[in-house]
Coordinates of C-alpha atoms in Angstrom, one line a residue:
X252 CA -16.6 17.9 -30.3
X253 CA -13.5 16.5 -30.3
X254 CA -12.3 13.3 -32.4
X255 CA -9.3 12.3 -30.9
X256 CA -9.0 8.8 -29.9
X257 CA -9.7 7.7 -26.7
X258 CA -6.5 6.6 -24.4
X259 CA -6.7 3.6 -22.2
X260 CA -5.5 4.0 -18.0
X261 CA -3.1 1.6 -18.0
X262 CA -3.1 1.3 -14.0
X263 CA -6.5 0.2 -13.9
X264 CA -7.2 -1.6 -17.5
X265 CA -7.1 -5.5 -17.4
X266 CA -7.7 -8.0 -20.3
X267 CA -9.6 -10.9 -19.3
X268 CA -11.8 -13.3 -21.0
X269 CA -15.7 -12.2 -20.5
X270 CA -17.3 -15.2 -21.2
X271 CA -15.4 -17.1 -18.5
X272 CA -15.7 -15.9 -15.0
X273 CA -12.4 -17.3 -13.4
X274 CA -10.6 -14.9 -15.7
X275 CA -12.9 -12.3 -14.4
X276 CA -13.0 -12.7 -11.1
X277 CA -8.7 -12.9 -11.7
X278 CA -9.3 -8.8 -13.4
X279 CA -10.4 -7.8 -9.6
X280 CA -7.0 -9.3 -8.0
X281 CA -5.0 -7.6 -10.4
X282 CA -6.5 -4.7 -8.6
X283 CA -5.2 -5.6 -5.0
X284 CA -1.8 -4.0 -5.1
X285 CA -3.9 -0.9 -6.0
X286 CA -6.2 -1.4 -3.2
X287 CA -3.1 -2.0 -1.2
X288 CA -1.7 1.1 -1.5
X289 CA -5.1 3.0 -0.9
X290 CA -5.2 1.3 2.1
X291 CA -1.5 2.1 3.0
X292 CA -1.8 5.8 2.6
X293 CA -5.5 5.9 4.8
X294 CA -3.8 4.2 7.6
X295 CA -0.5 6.2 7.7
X296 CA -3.1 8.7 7.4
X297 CA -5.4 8.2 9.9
X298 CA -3.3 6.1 12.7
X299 CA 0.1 7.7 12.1
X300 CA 2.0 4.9 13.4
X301 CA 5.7 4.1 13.2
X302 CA 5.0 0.8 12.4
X303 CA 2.9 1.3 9.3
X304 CA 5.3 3.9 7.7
X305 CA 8.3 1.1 8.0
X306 CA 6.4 -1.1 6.2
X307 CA 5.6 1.1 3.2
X308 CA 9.0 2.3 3.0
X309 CA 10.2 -1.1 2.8
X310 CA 7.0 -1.9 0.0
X311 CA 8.0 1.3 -2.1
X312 CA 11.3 0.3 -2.0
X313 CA 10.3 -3.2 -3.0
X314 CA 8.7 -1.7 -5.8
X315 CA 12.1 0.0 -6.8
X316 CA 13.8 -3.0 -7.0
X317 CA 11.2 -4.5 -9.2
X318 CA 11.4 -1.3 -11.2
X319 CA 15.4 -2.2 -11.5
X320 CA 15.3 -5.6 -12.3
X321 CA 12.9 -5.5 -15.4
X322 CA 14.9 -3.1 -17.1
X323 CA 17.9 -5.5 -15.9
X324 CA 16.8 -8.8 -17.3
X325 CA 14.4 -7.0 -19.9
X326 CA 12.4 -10.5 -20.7
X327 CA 9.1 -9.8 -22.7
X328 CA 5.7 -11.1 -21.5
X329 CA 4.3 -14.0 -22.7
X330 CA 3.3 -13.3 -26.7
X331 CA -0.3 -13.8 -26.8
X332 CA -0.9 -11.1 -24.2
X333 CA -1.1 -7.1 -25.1
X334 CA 0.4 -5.8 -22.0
X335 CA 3.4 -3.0 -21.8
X336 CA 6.7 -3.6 -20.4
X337 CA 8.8 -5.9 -19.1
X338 CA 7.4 -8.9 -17.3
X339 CA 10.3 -10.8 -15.6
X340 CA 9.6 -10.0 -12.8
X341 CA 5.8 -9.9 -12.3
X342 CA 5.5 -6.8 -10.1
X343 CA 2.1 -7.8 -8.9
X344 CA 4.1 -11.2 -7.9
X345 CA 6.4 -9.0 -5.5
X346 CA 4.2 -6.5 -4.5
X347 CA 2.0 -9.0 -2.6
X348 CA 4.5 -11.5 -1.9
X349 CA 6.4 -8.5 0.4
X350 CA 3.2 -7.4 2.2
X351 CA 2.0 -10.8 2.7
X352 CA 5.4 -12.1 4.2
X353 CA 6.1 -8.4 6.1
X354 CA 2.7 -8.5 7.5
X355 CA 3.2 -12.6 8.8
X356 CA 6.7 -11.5 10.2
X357 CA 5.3 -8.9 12.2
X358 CA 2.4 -10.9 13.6
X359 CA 4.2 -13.7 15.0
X360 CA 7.1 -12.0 15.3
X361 CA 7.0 -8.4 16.9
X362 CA 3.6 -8.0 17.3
X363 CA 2.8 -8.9 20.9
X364 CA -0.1 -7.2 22.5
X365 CA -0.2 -7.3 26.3
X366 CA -4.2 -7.9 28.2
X367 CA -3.0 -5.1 30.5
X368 CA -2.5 -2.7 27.9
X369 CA -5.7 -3.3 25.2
X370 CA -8.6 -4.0 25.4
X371 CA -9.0 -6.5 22.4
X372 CA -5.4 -8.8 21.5
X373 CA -5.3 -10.9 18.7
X374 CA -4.2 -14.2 20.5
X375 CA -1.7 -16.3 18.8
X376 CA -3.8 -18.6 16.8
X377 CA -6.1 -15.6 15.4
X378 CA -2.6 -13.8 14.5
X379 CA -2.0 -17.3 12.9
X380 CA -5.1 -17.1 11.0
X381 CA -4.6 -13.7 9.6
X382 CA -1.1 -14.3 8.5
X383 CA -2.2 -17.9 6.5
X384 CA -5.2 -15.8 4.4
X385 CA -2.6 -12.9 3.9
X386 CA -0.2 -15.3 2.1
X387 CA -3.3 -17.4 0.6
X388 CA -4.7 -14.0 -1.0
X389 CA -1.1 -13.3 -2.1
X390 CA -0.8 -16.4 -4.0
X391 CA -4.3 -16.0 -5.3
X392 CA -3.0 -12.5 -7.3
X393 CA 0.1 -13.9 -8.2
X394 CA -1.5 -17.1 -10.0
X395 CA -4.1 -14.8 -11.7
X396 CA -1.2 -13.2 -13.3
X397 CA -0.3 -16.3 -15.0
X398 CA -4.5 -17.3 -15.6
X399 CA -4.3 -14.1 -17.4
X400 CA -1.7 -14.6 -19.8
X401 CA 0.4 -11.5 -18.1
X402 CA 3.2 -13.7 -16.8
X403 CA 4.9 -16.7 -17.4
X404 CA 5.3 -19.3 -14.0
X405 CA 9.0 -18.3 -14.0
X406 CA 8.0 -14.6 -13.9
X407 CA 5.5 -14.8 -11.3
X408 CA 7.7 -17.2 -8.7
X409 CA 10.7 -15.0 -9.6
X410 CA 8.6 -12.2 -8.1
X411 CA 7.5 -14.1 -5.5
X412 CA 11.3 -14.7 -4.1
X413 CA 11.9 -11.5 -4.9
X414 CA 9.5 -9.9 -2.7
X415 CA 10.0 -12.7 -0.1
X416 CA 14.0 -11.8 -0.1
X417 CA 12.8 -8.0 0.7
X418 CA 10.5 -8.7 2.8
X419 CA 12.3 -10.8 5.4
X420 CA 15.6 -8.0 4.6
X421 CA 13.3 -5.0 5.5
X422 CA 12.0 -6.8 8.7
X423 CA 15.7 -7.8 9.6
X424 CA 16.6 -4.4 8.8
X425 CA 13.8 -2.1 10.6
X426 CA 14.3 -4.8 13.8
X427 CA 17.7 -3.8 13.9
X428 CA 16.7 0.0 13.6
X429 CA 14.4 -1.0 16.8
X430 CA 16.8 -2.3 18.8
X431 CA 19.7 0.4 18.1
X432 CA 17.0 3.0 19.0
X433 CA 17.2 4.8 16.0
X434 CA 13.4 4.5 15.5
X435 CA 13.2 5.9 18.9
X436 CA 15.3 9.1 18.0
X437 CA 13.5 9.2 14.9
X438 CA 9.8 9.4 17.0
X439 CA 11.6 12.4 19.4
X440 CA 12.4 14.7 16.3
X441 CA 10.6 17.7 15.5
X442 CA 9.0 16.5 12.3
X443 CA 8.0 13.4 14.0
X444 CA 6.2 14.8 17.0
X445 CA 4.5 17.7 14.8
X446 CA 2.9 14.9 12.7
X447 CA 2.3 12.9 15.8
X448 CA 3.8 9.9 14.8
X449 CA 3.7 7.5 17.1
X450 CA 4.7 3.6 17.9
X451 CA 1.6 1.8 19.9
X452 CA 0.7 -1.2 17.5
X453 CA 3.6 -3.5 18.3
X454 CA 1.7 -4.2 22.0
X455 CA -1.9 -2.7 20.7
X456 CA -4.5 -3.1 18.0
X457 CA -5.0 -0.8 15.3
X458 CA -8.8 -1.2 16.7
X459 CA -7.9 0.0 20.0
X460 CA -6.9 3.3 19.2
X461 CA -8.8 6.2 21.7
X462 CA -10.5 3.4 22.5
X463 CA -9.6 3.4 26.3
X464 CA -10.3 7.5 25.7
X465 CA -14.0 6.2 24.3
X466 CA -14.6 4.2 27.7
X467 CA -13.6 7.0 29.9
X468 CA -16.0 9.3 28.2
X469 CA -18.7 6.8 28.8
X470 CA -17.9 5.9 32.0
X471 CA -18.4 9.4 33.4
X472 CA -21.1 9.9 31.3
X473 CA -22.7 6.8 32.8
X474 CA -21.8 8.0 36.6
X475 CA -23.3 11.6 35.7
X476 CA -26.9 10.1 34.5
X477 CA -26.8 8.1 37.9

């Protein structure tokens, strides 16, 4: 048997206090970014919408700003906790801050489903909804950074305006894409239409996808048992 020592995944491994269970419960939102990402790569995945892929470009290259700006300002973490690296800004700050502020810009903002052409739209005030937990979660991870003793309050709300400033930059940018049609070229490529990209959530639901396929399939089944 081997007696090496043991190595610790930094991704994943959290210090937190276990006799008090705010800090614990603040462990599990470190995790969201993670869970984030997971959720990023099953959707582009599964719905292979142009819509999705724009916004994970814009939170990868979030991430590479982050990535630039620690190693810019290079300010240490707070001194009483163990963590690697840099911590001005908190990257947990940005990531959540972009993907809380992208996803509230598209709701209200480009997102508009049409009755004629889903079957279930998110109405206004339920888009409304969904955008004010999005940025409630968000500032939920980014004050359990500071709970934790990961980040200062400067680092975190330097984050924070950081991933705000890309966020609203990336939607100003990708409208702009929209409305020069380059995200329409981009969908009539090749590579595009052999991994059937396609642009239907900006006037549909992710939830209604095949749906209206699902209902014709019933339907005849329904006429045929009649």
């Amino acid at each position: 048997m081997s007696t090496a020592p043991l190595a610790s995944l930094s991704l994943t491994h959290v210090h937190y206090d276990p006799t008090d269970r705010l800090s614990y419960l603040c462990a599990f939102l470190a995790l969201v970014p993670q869970g984030l990402c997971v959720a990023y790569a099953t959707l582009v995945w599964s719905s292979r919408e142009a819509e999705v892929l724009l916004m994970f470009a814009g939170q990868m290259g979030c991430e590479a700003v982050n990535w630039v700006l620690k190693r810019y300002i290079k300010e240490e973490r707070p001194s009483q906790m163990h963590g690697k690296g840099y911590g001005m800004p908190s990257s947990h700050a940005q990531f959540v801050a972009f993907f809380s502020i992208y996803l509230t810009l598209f709701l209200l903002g480009r997102h508009t489903p049409h009755p004629s052409q889903t079957h279930t739209p998110l109405l206004l005030p339920e888009r409304l909804g969904v955008s004010v937990l999005a940025l409630g979660s968000a500032a939920a991870v980014a004050q359990s950074r500071i709970y934790l003793n990961y980040h200062t309050p400067r680092q975190v709300l330097v984050g924070c305006a950081a991933g705000a400033v890309c966020a609203v930059g990336w939607f100003v940018v990708t409208e702009w894409l929209r409305r020069e049609g380059w995200v329409e070229w981009a969908l009539e490529t090749r590579v595009s239409r052999g991994l059937r990209v396609r642009d239907l959530v900006v006037t549909e639901d992710l939830v209604d996808a095949g749906w209206a396929r699902w209902e014709e399939r019933r339907r005849r089944k329904l006429v045929k048992r009649t």
